[in-house]
Amino acid sequence: MQIQPSELIWKNGKLIPWKDATVHVMTHCLHYGTGAFEGIRSYSTASGPAVFRLREHMERLQSSAKAINMNLQFSVEELCRAAKDTVRANKLVSCYIRPIAFYGVSGVGVNPIGYPVEVFIVAFPLGAYLGEEGLKNGIRVHTSSWHRASSATTAATAKICGNYLNSALAVMEAKLNGFDEAVLLNELHMVAEGSGENIFLVRQGRLITPPLNAGILPGITRESIVELAKDMGYSVSEQNFTRGEMYLADELFFTGTAAEVTPIREVDRRLVGDGRPGPVTKAIQTRFLEIVKGKDPKYSGWLDPIG
Ligand code: PPE
């Protein structure tokens, strides 16, 4: 996916030119994946740009950092302010915000304790993660031969850079096999999530999504959709399901900051339902896209105006 550079990047408290936001080759995180990051979206609303669930994302960044014994030197409030400053400084409205914190340069060796910690926040325009066509008509996925790294192997529920090797292997395999995205099973062979999305199954009008102890990333969109779907009157349960149960689903969809609510129209070369986004997915997607654009005052607490 091409990136459209913006002007300024926030680095450890200061805004610097895009081209200067570089790292040294001996950066610990580059070698060992010892960093944490976030993906956040800002949307255009009638009262100006607003960031969706900014605080929750910065709290998750802090939690991911804690999992790798990394002290960020910036509070959640400071990080929220910094993210908004970055969007404003770049005169962006609808955009993606990528905070990343990582162990920098000191010595050599796997142990990063005592290394300097660098924090960057980048903001840039981003369209539909799985394509406009995918957002509208659904995507084709396959079950990956790679399993989601287990909770016994890594801090699987933290958004840590190194964990994304697992996702990268899965998505490369999916693309090389002609699919749009991968679905990963966990160590118990239950459905976990996509390479960068949580997953929901709809059967007989009820929604099911894997529980947090399935080793998934605790998605902020996932949590929002659970709440929204319940408010819309749907039954929602956090329950494990199998690959075979995906084949019997009436509807399947992915959720994520980047992916928003993306329908899945085919899984392992089997049509999901009739191969078109189903009514529940469409209703939830429509409501979600209205909420993020500030069109529903009931959920205005999920939006943080940039001002
Ligand atoms: N699972 C994974 C593995 C994941 O990476 C994401 C976010 C989610 C679930 C959904 O989480 P949330 O955004 O809080 O609802 N993936 C990011 C994209 C990764 C990428 O860099 O590409 C995102 O959506 O921003």
mmCIF file of C-alpha atoms and ligand atoms in Angstrom:
data_model
loop_
_atom_site.group_PDB
_atom_site.id
_atom_site.type_symbol
_atom_site.label_atom_id
_atom_site.label_comp_id
_atom_site.label_asym_id
_atom_site.label_seq_id
_atom_site.Cartn_x
_atom_site.Cartn_y
_atom_site.Cartn_z
ATOM 1 C CA MET A 1 0.000 0.000 0.000
ATOM 2 C CA GLN A 2 1.489 3.328 -1.113
ATOM 3 C CA ILE A 3 1.893 6.029 1.525
ATOM 4 C CA GLN A 4 1.265 9.687 0.832
ATOM 5 C CA PRO A 5 3.853 11.569 2.907
ATOM 6 C CA SER A 6 2.693 14.403 5.128
ATOM 7 C CA GLU A 7 4.832 17.312 6.232
ATOM 8 C CA LEU A 8 5.660 16.775 9.888
ATOM 9 C CA ILE A 9 6.228 13.849 12.228
ATOM 10 C CA TRP A 10 6.136 14.001 16.013
ATOM 11 C CA LYS A 11 9.332 12.667 17.568
ATOM 12 C CA ASN A 12 9.811 12.537 21.350
ATOM 13 C CA GLY A 13 7.835 15.747 21.879
ATOM 14 C CA LYS A 14 8.864 17.766 18.796
ATOM 15 C CA LEU A 15 7.537 18.080 15.252
ATOM 16 C CA ILE A 16 10.230 17.387 12.669
ATOM 17 C CA PRO A 17 10.187 17.184 8.841
ATOM 18 C CA TRP A 18 8.944 13.861 7.372
ATOM 19 C CA LYS A 19 12.299 13.147 5.702
ATOM 20 C CA ASP A 20 14.218 13.546 8.975
ATOM 21 C CA ALA A 21 12.171 10.930 10.876
ATOM 22 C CA THR A 22 14.722 8.163 10.328
ATOM 23 C CA VAL A 23 16.327 5.560 12.607
ATOM 24 C CA HIS A 24 19.837 4.138 12.925
ATOM 25 C CA VAL A 25 20.494 0.635 11.588
ATOM 26 C CA MET A 26 21.486 -0.499 15.107
ATOM 27 C CA THR A 27 18.019 0.316 16.475
ATOM 28 C CA HIS A 28 17.177 -2.616 18.758
ATOM 29 C CA CYS A 29 13.592 -2.876 17.472
ATOM 30 C CA LEU A 30 14.770 -3.266 13.877
ATOM 31 C CA HIS A 31 16.672 -6.415 14.817
ATOM 32 C CA TYR A 32 14.400 -7.932 17.448
ATOM 33 C CA GLY A 33 10.887 -6.446 17.045
ATOM 34 C CA THR A 34 11.007 -4.754 20.445
ATOM 35 C CA GLY A 35 8.519 -1.970 19.883
ATOM 36 C CA ALA A 36 4.812 -1.298 20.196
ATOM 37 C CA PHE A 37 2.525 0.593 17.863
ATOM 38 C CA GLU A 38 -1.015 1.725 17.213
ATOM 39 C CA GLY A 39 -3.276 2.442 14.285
ATOM 40 C CA ILE A 40 -5.866 5.161 14.810
ATOM 41 C CA ARG A 41 -8.225 6.963 12.441
ATOM 42 C CA SER A 42 -9.322 10.571 12.340
ATOM 43 C CA TYR A 43 -12.556 11.292 10.464
ATOM 44 C CA SER A 44 -14.188 14.333 8.979
ATOM 45 C CA THR A 45 -17.280 15.302 10.989
ATOM 46 C CA ALA A 46 -19.680 18.252 10.663
ATOM 47 C CA SER A 47 -17.838 19.954 13.547
ATOM 48 C CA GLY A 48 -14.349 19.345 12.136
ATOM 49 C CA PRO A 49 -11.880 16.448 12.305
ATOM 50 C CA ALA A 50 -12.256 14.017 15.201
ATOM 51 C CA VAL A 51 -10.275 10.980 16.311
ATOM 52 C CA PHE A 52 -12.089 7.712 16.984
ATOM 53 C CA ARG A 53 -11.451 6.317 20.486
ATOM 54 C CA LEU A 54 -8.083 8.058 20.784
ATOM 55 C CA ARG A 55 -7.721 7.508 24.521
ATOM 56 C CA GLU A 56 -8.362 3.747 24.234
ATOM 57 C CA HIS A 57 -5.668 3.478 21.544
ATOM 58 C CA MET A 58 -3.101 5.365 23.635
ATOM 59 C CA GLU A 59 -3.998 3.243 26.673
ATOM 60 C CA ARG A 60 -3.393 0.135 24.580
ATOM 61 C CA LEU A 61 -0.039 1.567 23.443
ATOM 62 C CA GLN A 62 0.917 1.987 27.099
ATOM 63 C CA SER A 63 -0.187 -1.590 27.877
ATOM 64 C CA SER A 64 1.736 -3.015 24.919
ATOM 65 C CA ALA A 65 4.820 -1.077 26.062
ATOM 66 C CA LYS A 66 4.421 -2.469 29.565
ATOM 67 C CA ALA A 67 4.386 -6.006 28.168
ATOM 68 C CA ILE A 68 7.931 -5.452 26.870
ATOM 69 C CA ASN A 69 9.121 -3.575 29.989
ATOM 70 C CA MET A 70 9.259 -0.319 28.030
ATOM 71 C CA ASN A 71 8.670 3.000 29.759
ATOM 72 C CA LEU A 72 7.257 5.590 27.354
ATOM 73 C CA GLN A 73 8.075 8.791 29.284
ATOM 74 C CA PHE A 74 4.771 10.226 27.974
ATOM 75 C CA SER A 75 1.407 9.881 29.686
ATOM 76 C CA VAL A 76 -1.774 8.831 27.874
ATOM 77 C CA GLU A 77 -2.918 12.488 28.003
ATOM 78 C CA GLU A 78 0.366 13.693 26.493
ATOM 79 C CA LEU A 79 0.183 11.088 23.738
ATOM 80 C CA CYS A 80 -3.434 12.042 22.925
ATOM 81 C CA ARG A 81 -2.455 15.707 22.710
ATOM 82 C CA ALA A 82 0.559 14.841 20.561
ATOM 83 C CA ALA A 83 -1.564 12.818 18.121
ATOM 84 C CA LYS A 84 -3.997 15.704 17.714
ATOM 85 C CA ASP A 85 -1.127 18.195 17.336
ATOM 86 C CA THR A 86 0.341 16.017 14.571
ATOM 87 C CA VAL A 87 -2.918 15.868 12.617
ATOM 88 C CA ARG A 88 -3.453 19.604 13.042
ATOM 89 C CA ALA A 89 0.135 20.531 12.097
ATOM 90 C CA ASN A 90 -0.242 18.587 8.858
ATOM 91 C CA LYS A 91 -3.652 20.149 8.123
ATOM 92 C CA LEU A 92 -5.088 16.650 7.769
ATOM 93 C CA VAL A 93 -8.750 15.837 8.328
ATOM 94 C CA SER A 94 -9.543 12.259 7.471
ATOM 95 C CA CYS A 95 -6.341 10.294 8.111
ATOM 96 C CA TYR A 96 -4.554 7.395 9.781
ATOM 97 C CA ILE A 97 -2.397 7.980 12.831
ATOM 98 C CA ARG A 98 0.499 5.626 13.546
ATOM 99 C CA PRO A 99 2.191 6.037 16.925
ATOM 100 C CA ILE A 100 5.217 3.779 17.394
ATOM 101 C CA ALA A 101 7.473 3.407 20.426
ATOM 102 C CA PHE A 102 10.572 1.258 20.398
ATOM 103 C CA TYR A 103 13.914 0.461 21.954
ATOM 104 C CA GLY A 104 16.561 2.485 20.145
ATOM 105 C CA VAL A 105 20.338 2.383 19.906
ATOM 106 C CA SER A 106 22.691 1.383 22.690
ATOM 107 C CA GLY A 107 24.705 -1.823 22.490
ATOM 108 C CA VAL A 108 24.182 -5.163 20.826
ATOM 109 C CA GLY A 109 22.376 -8.230 22.148
ATOM 110 C CA VAL A 110 18.810 -9.304 22.683
ATOM 111 C CA ASN A 111 18.217 -7.709 26.097
ATOM 112 C CA PRO A 112 16.941 -4.121 25.608
ATOM 113 C CA ILE A 113 16.609 -3.171 29.261
ATOM 114 C CA GLY A 114 18.179 0.235 29.801
ATOM 115 C CA TYR A 115 18.081 1.151 26.109
ATOM 116 C CA PRO A 116 16.658 4.566 25.102
ATOM 117 C CA VAL A 117 13.007 4.528 24.082
ATOM 118 C CA GLU A 118 11.949 6.507 21.018
ATOM 119 C CA VAL A 119 8.356 7.608 20.426
ATOM 120 C CA PHE A 120 7.112 8.775 17.034
ATOM 121 C CA ILE A 121 3.641 9.723 15.820
ATOM 122 C CA VAL A 122 3.001 9.795 12.088
ATOM 123 C CA ALA A 123 -0.234 10.922 10.399
ATOM 124 C CA PHE A 124 -1.083 10.459 6.727
ATOM 125 C CA PRO A 125 -4.118 9.954 4.475
ATOM 126 C CA LEU A 126 -5.393 6.362 4.193
ATOM 127 C CA GLY A 127 -8.248 5.013 2.117
ATOM 128 C CA ALA A 128 -10.020 1.671 2.513
ATOM 129 C CA TYR A 129 -7.434 -0.841 3.862
ATOM 130 C CA LEU A 130 -8.827 -3.748 1.862
ATOM 131 C CA GLY A 131 -9.875 -1.592 -1.088
ATOM 132 C CA GLU A 132 -13.067 0.389 -1.799
ATOM 133 C CA GLU A 133 -14.407 -2.582 -3.714
ATOM 134 C CA GLY A 134 -13.711 -4.864 -0.715
ATOM 135 C CA LEU A 135 -15.445 -2.505 1.682
ATOM 136 C CA LYS A 136 -18.504 -2.426 -0.563
ATOM 137 C CA ASN A 137 -18.764 -5.957 -1.936
ATOM 138 C CA GLY A 138 -16.645 -8.039 0.402
ATOM 139 C CA ILE A 139 -13.257 -9.748 0.207
ATOM 140 C CA ARG A 140 -11.977 -13.273 -0.434
ATOM 141 C CA VAL A 141 -10.017 -14.897 2.388
ATOM 142 C CA HIS A 142 -8.394 -18.210 3.137
ATOM 143 C CA THR A 143 -7.454 -20.039 6.309
ATOM 144 C CA SER A 144 -3.732 -19.593 6.771
ATOM 145 C CA SER A 145 -1.358 -22.509 7.206
ATOM 146 C CA TRP A 146 0.275 -20.245 9.810
ATOM 147 C CA HIS A 147 -1.341 -20.250 13.230
ATOM 148 C CA ARG A 148 -1.574 -17.155 15.369
ATOM 149 C CA ALA A 149 1.459 -17.097 17.712
ATOM 150 C CA SER A 150 0.243 -18.580 20.978
ATOM 151 C CA SER A 151 0.089 -16.799 24.316
ATOM 152 C CA ALA A 152 2.760 -19.214 25.505
ATOM 153 C CA THR A 153 5.091 -17.958 22.758
ATOM 154 C CA THR A 154 4.644 -14.186 22.946
ATOM 155 C CA ALA A 155 2.539 -11.500 24.572
ATOM 156 C CA ALA A 156 -0.081 -12.238 21.910
ATOM 157 C CA THR A 157 -2.643 -9.700 23.101
ATOM 158 C CA ALA A 158 -0.187 -6.783 22.957
ATOM 159 C CA LYS A 159 0.363 -4.809 19.756
ATOM 160 C CA ILE A 160 4.091 -5.495 19.620
ATOM 161 C CA CYS A 161 6.130 -5.056 16.426
ATOM 162 C CA GLY A 162 7.664 -8.544 16.570
ATOM 163 C CA ASN A 163 4.225 -10.168 16.721
ATOM 164 C CA TYR A 164 3.602 -8.906 13.195
ATOM 165 C CA LEU A 165 6.036 -11.335 11.625
ATOM 166 C CA ASN A 166 3.262 -13.875 12.201
ATOM 167 C CA SER A 167 0.756 -11.589 10.445
ATOM 168 C CA ALA A 168 3.180 -10.817 7.601
ATOM 169 C CA LEU A 169 3.792 -14.535 6.914
ATOM 170 C CA ALA A 170 0.044 -15.150 6.844
ATOM 171 C CA VAL A 171 -0.872 -12.220 4.590
ATOM 172 C CA MET A 172 1.975 -12.922 2.135
ATOM 173 C CA GLU A 173 0.806 -16.529 1.835
ATOM 174 C CA ALA A 174 -2.784 -15.348 1.281
ATOM 175 C CA LYS A 175 -1.798 -12.830 -1.411
ATOM 176 C CA LEU A 176 0.538 -15.237 -3.197
ATOM 177 C CA ASN A 177 -2.323 -17.739 -3.295
ATOM 178 C CA GLY A 178 -4.624 -15.120 -4.842
ATOM 179 C CA PHE A 179 -6.694 -14.171 -1.772
ATOM 180 C CA ASP A 180 -7.197 -10.732 -0.265
ATOM 181 C CA GLU A 181 -6.477 -11.625 3.349
ATOM 182 C CA ALA A 182 -5.750 -14.507 5.743
ATOM 183 C CA VAL A 183 -7.730 -15.892 8.663
ATOM 184 C CA LEU A 184 -5.456 -17.380 11.322
ATOM 185 C CA LEU A 185 -6.418 -20.204 13.671
ATOM 186 C CA ASN A 186 -4.926 -20.308 17.165
ATOM 187 C CA GLU A 187 -2.983 -23.095 18.866
ATOM 188 C CA LEU A 188 -6.262 -24.822 19.751
ATOM 189 C CA HIS A 189 -7.230 -24.746 16.044
ATOM 190 C CA MET A 190 -10.025 -22.274 16.741
ATOM 191 C CA VAL A 191 -10.519 -19.197 14.564
ATOM 192 C CA ALA A 192 -8.511 -16.291 15.983
ATOM 193 C CA GLU A 193 -8.453 -13.284 13.629
ATOM 194 C CA GLY A 194 -7.127 -11.833 10.376
ATOM 195 C CA SER A 195 -3.566 -10.610 9.857
ATOM 196 C CA GLY A 196 -4.696 -7.131 10.931
ATOM 197 C CA GLU A 197 -8.391 -7.487 11.781
ATOM 198 C CA ASN A 198 -10.730 -9.151 14.251
ATOM 199 C CA ILE A 199 -13.448 -11.420 12.878
ATOM 200 C CA PHE A 200 -17.206 -11.765 13.427
ATOM 201 C CA LEU A 201 -19.510 -14.575 12.306
ATOM 202 C CA VAL A 202 -23.267 -14.153 11.848
ATOM 203 C CA ARG A 203 -25.587 -17.147 12.024
ATOM 204 C CA GLN A 204 -29.369 -16.918 12.258
ATOM 205 C CA GLY A 205 -29.122 -13.234 13.062
ATOM 206 C CA ARG A 206 -26.736 -13.741 16.009
ATOM 207 C CA LEU A 207 -23.170 -12.468 16.136
ATOM 208 C CA ILE A 208 -20.221 -14.460 17.420
ATOM 209 C CA THR A 209 -16.646 -13.256 17.804
ATOM 210 C CA PRO A 210 -13.703 -15.148 19.351
ATOM 211 C CA PRO A 211 -13.061 -14.324 23.030
ATOM 212 C CA LEU A 212 -9.994 -12.354 24.147
ATOM 213 C CA ASN A 213 -8.401 -15.516 25.544
ATOM 214 C CA ALA A 214 -8.306 -16.936 21.996
ATOM 215 C CA GLY A 215 -4.984 -15.056 21.773
ATOM 216 C CA ILE A 216 -6.352 -12.234 19.626
ATOM 217 C CA LEU A 217 -5.552 -8.549 19.682
ATOM 218 C CA PRO A 218 -8.222 -6.862 21.832
ATOM 219 C CA GLY A 219 -9.474 -4.726 18.985
ATOM 220 C CA ILE A 220 -10.973 -1.368 19.780
ATOM 221 C CA THR A 221 -13.223 -1.638 16.719
ATOM 222 C CA ARG A 222 -14.228 -5.150 17.857
ATOM 223 C CA GLU A 223 -15.246 -3.818 21.266
ATOM 224 C CA SER A 224 -17.139 -0.929 19.638
ATOM 225 C CA ILE A 225 -18.989 -3.308 17.296
ATOM 226 C CA VAL A 226 -19.953 -5.605 20.189
ATOM 227 C CA GLU A 227 -21.492 -2.617 21.987
ATOM 228 C CA LEU A 228 -23.107 -1.199 18.862
ATOM 229 C CA ALA A 229 -24.583 -4.545 17.746
ATOM 230 C CA LYS A 230 -26.082 -5.086 21.208
ATOM 231 C CA ASP A 231 -27.556 -1.562 21.095
ATOM 232 C CA MET A 232 -29.037 -2.443 17.700
ATOM 233 C CA GLY A 233 -30.775 -5.418 19.329
ATOM 234 C CA TYR A 234 -28.567 -8.254 18.085
ATOM 235 C CA SER A 235 -27.450 -11.078 20.315
ATOM 236 C CA VAL A 236 -23.624 -11.051 20.510
ATOM 237 C CA SER A 237 -21.489 -13.724 22.109
ATOM 238 C CA GLU A 238 -17.753 -14.006 22.574
ATOM 239 C CA GLN A 239 -17.237 -17.640 21.776
ATOM 240 C CA ASN A 240 -14.762 -19.817 19.931
ATOM 241 C CA PHE A 241 -15.678 -21.196 16.534
ATOM 242 C CA THR A 242 -13.960 -23.510 14.085
ATOM 243 C CA ARG A 243 -12.866 -23.241 10.477
ATOM 244 C CA GLY A 244 -15.806 -25.502 9.529
ATOM 245 C CA GLU A 245 -18.247 -23.191 11.282
ATOM 246 C CA MET A 246 -17.044 -20.358 9.041
ATOM 247 C CA TYR A 247 -18.245 -22.436 6.064
ATOM 248 C CA LEU A 248 -21.742 -22.610 7.610
ATOM 249 C CA ALA A 249 -21.905 -18.916 8.479
ATOM 250 C CA ASP A 250 -24.624 -16.745 6.951
ATOM 251 C CA GLU A 251 -22.221 -13.788 7.105
ATOM 252 C CA LEU A 252 -18.629 -13.069 8.089
ATOM 253 C CA PHE A 253 -16.895 -9.740 8.484
ATOM 254 C CA PHE A 254 -13.619 -8.250 9.656
ATOM 255 C CA THR A 255 -13.259 -5.259 11.968
ATOM 256 C CA GLY A 256 -10.272 -3.011 12.558
ATOM 257 C CA THR A 257 -9.217 0.602 12.547
ATOM 258 C CA ALA A 258 -7.787 0.295 9.060
ATOM 259 C CA ALA A 259 -10.345 -2.258 7.765
ATOM 260 C CA GLU A 260 -13.336 -0.584 9.529
ATOM 261 C CA VAL A 261 -16.137 -3.132 8.880
ATOM 262 C CA THR A 262 -15.150 -5.187 5.824
ATOM 263 C CA PRO A 263 -17.512 -7.945 4.620
ATOM 264 C CA ILE A 264 -16.008 -11.347 3.743
ATOM 265 C CA ARG A 265 -17.668 -12.799 0.663
ATOM 266 C CA GLU A 266 -15.653 -15.973 0.241
ATOM 267 C CA VAL A 267 -13.680 -18.202 2.617
ATOM 268 C CA ASP A 268 -11.477 -21.080 1.383
ATOM 269 C CA ARG A 269 -13.231 -20.856 -2.016
ATOM 270 C CA ARG A 270 -16.687 -21.260 -0.475
ATOM 271 C CA LEU A 271 -19.185 -18.441 -0.827
ATOM 272 C CA VAL A 272 -20.273 -16.871 2.434
ATOM 273 C CA GLY A 273 -24.077 -16.842 2.221
ATOM 274 C CA ASP A 274 -24.849 -15.954 -1.380
ATOM 275 C CA GLY A 275 -21.437 -14.341 -1.861
ATOM 276 C CA ARG A 276 -22.638 -10.819 -1.208
ATOM 277 C CA PRO A 277 -22.479 -8.786 2.020
ATOM 278 C CA GLY A 278 -25.433 -9.874 4.169
ATOM 279 C CA PRO A 279 -28.066 -7.684 5.856
ATOM 280 C CA VAL A 280 -26.535 -7.770 9.351
ATOM 281 C CA THR A 281 -23.058 -6.872 8.086
ATOM 282 C CA LYS A 282 -24.476 -4.081 5.941
ATOM 283 C CA ALA A 283 -26.586 -2.654 8.787
ATOM 284 C CA ILE A 284 -23.626 -2.676 11.189
ATOM 285 C CA GLN A 285 -21.215 -1.253 8.614
ATOM 286 C CA THR A 286 -23.615 1.566 7.769
ATOM 287 C CA ARG A 287 -24.168 2.472 11.430
ATOM 288 C CA PHE A 288 -20.435 2.273 12.178
ATOM 289 C CA LEU A 289 -19.527 4.580 9.290
ATOM 290 C CA GLU A 290 -22.177 7.065 10.432
ATOM 291 C CA ILE A 291 -20.911 7.000 14.020
ATOM 292 C CA VAL A 292 -17.253 7.616 13.101
ATOM 293 C CA LYS A 293 -18.333 10.569 10.993
ATOM 294 C CA GLY A 294 -20.125 12.066 14.000
ATOM 295 C CA LYS A 295 -23.619 11.511 12.637
ATOM 296 C CA ASP A 296 -24.966 9.835 15.772
ATOM 297 C CA PRO A 297 -24.904 11.932 18.968
ATOM 298 C CA LYS A 298 -25.434 8.816 21.093
ATOM 299 C CA TYR A 299 -21.845 7.774 20.384
ATOM 300 C CA SER A 300 -20.233 11.207 20.354
ATOM 301 C CA GLY A 301 -18.169 10.063 23.369
ATOM 302 C CA TRP A 302 -16.215 7.833 20.996
ATOM 303 C CA LEU A 303 -14.935 10.866 19.080
ATOM 304 C CA ASP A 304 -12.265 13.250 20.266
ATOM 305 C CA PRO A 305 -12.447 16.548 18.337
ATOM 306 C CA ILE A 306 -9.124 17.836 17.049
ATOM 307 C CA GLY A 307 -10.255 21.435 17.525
HETATM 308 N N1 PPE B 1 -6.024 -7.804 15.012
HETATM 309 C C1 PPE B 1 -4.808 -7.453 14.573
HETATM 310 C C2 PPE B 1 -3.761 -8.497 14.469
HETATM 311 C C3 PPE B 1 -4.562 -6.123 14.227
HETATM 312 O O1 PPE B 1 -3.356 -5.776 13.781
HETATM 313 C C4 PPE B 1 -5.589 -5.154 14.330
HETATM 314 C C5 PPE B 1 -5.335 -3.732 13.923
HETATM 315 C C6 PPE B 1 -6.858 -5.576 14.801
HETATM 316 C C7 PPE B 1 -7.027 -6.903 15.146
HETATM 317 C C8 PPE B 1 -7.987 -4.613 15.004
HETATM 318 O O2 PPE B 1 -7.728 -3.769 16.103
HETATM 319 P P1 PPE B 1 -8.375 -2.315 16.205
HETATM 320 O O3 PPE B 1 -7.752 -1.486 15.174
HETATM 321 O O4 PPE B 1 -8.061 -1.878 17.592
HETATM 322 O O5 PPE B 1 -9.837 -2.476 16.001
HETATM 323 N N2 PPE B 1 -4.575 -3.593 12.741
HETATM 324 C C9 PPE B 1 -4.084 -2.316 12.264
HETATM 325 C C10 PPE B 1 -3.502 -2.458 10.878
HETATM 326 C C11 PPE B 1 -2.210 -3.141 10.863
HETATM 327 C C12 PPE B 1 -1.323 -2.581 9.784
HETATM 328 O O6 PPE B 1 -0.390 -1.909 10.137
HETATM 329 O O7 PPE B 1 -1.588 -2.829 8.595
HETATM 330 C C13 PPE B 1 -5.179 -1.272 12.144
HETATM 331 O O8 PPE B 1 -6.306 -1.624 11.828
HETATM 332 O O9 PPE B 1 -4.855 -0.102 12.318
#
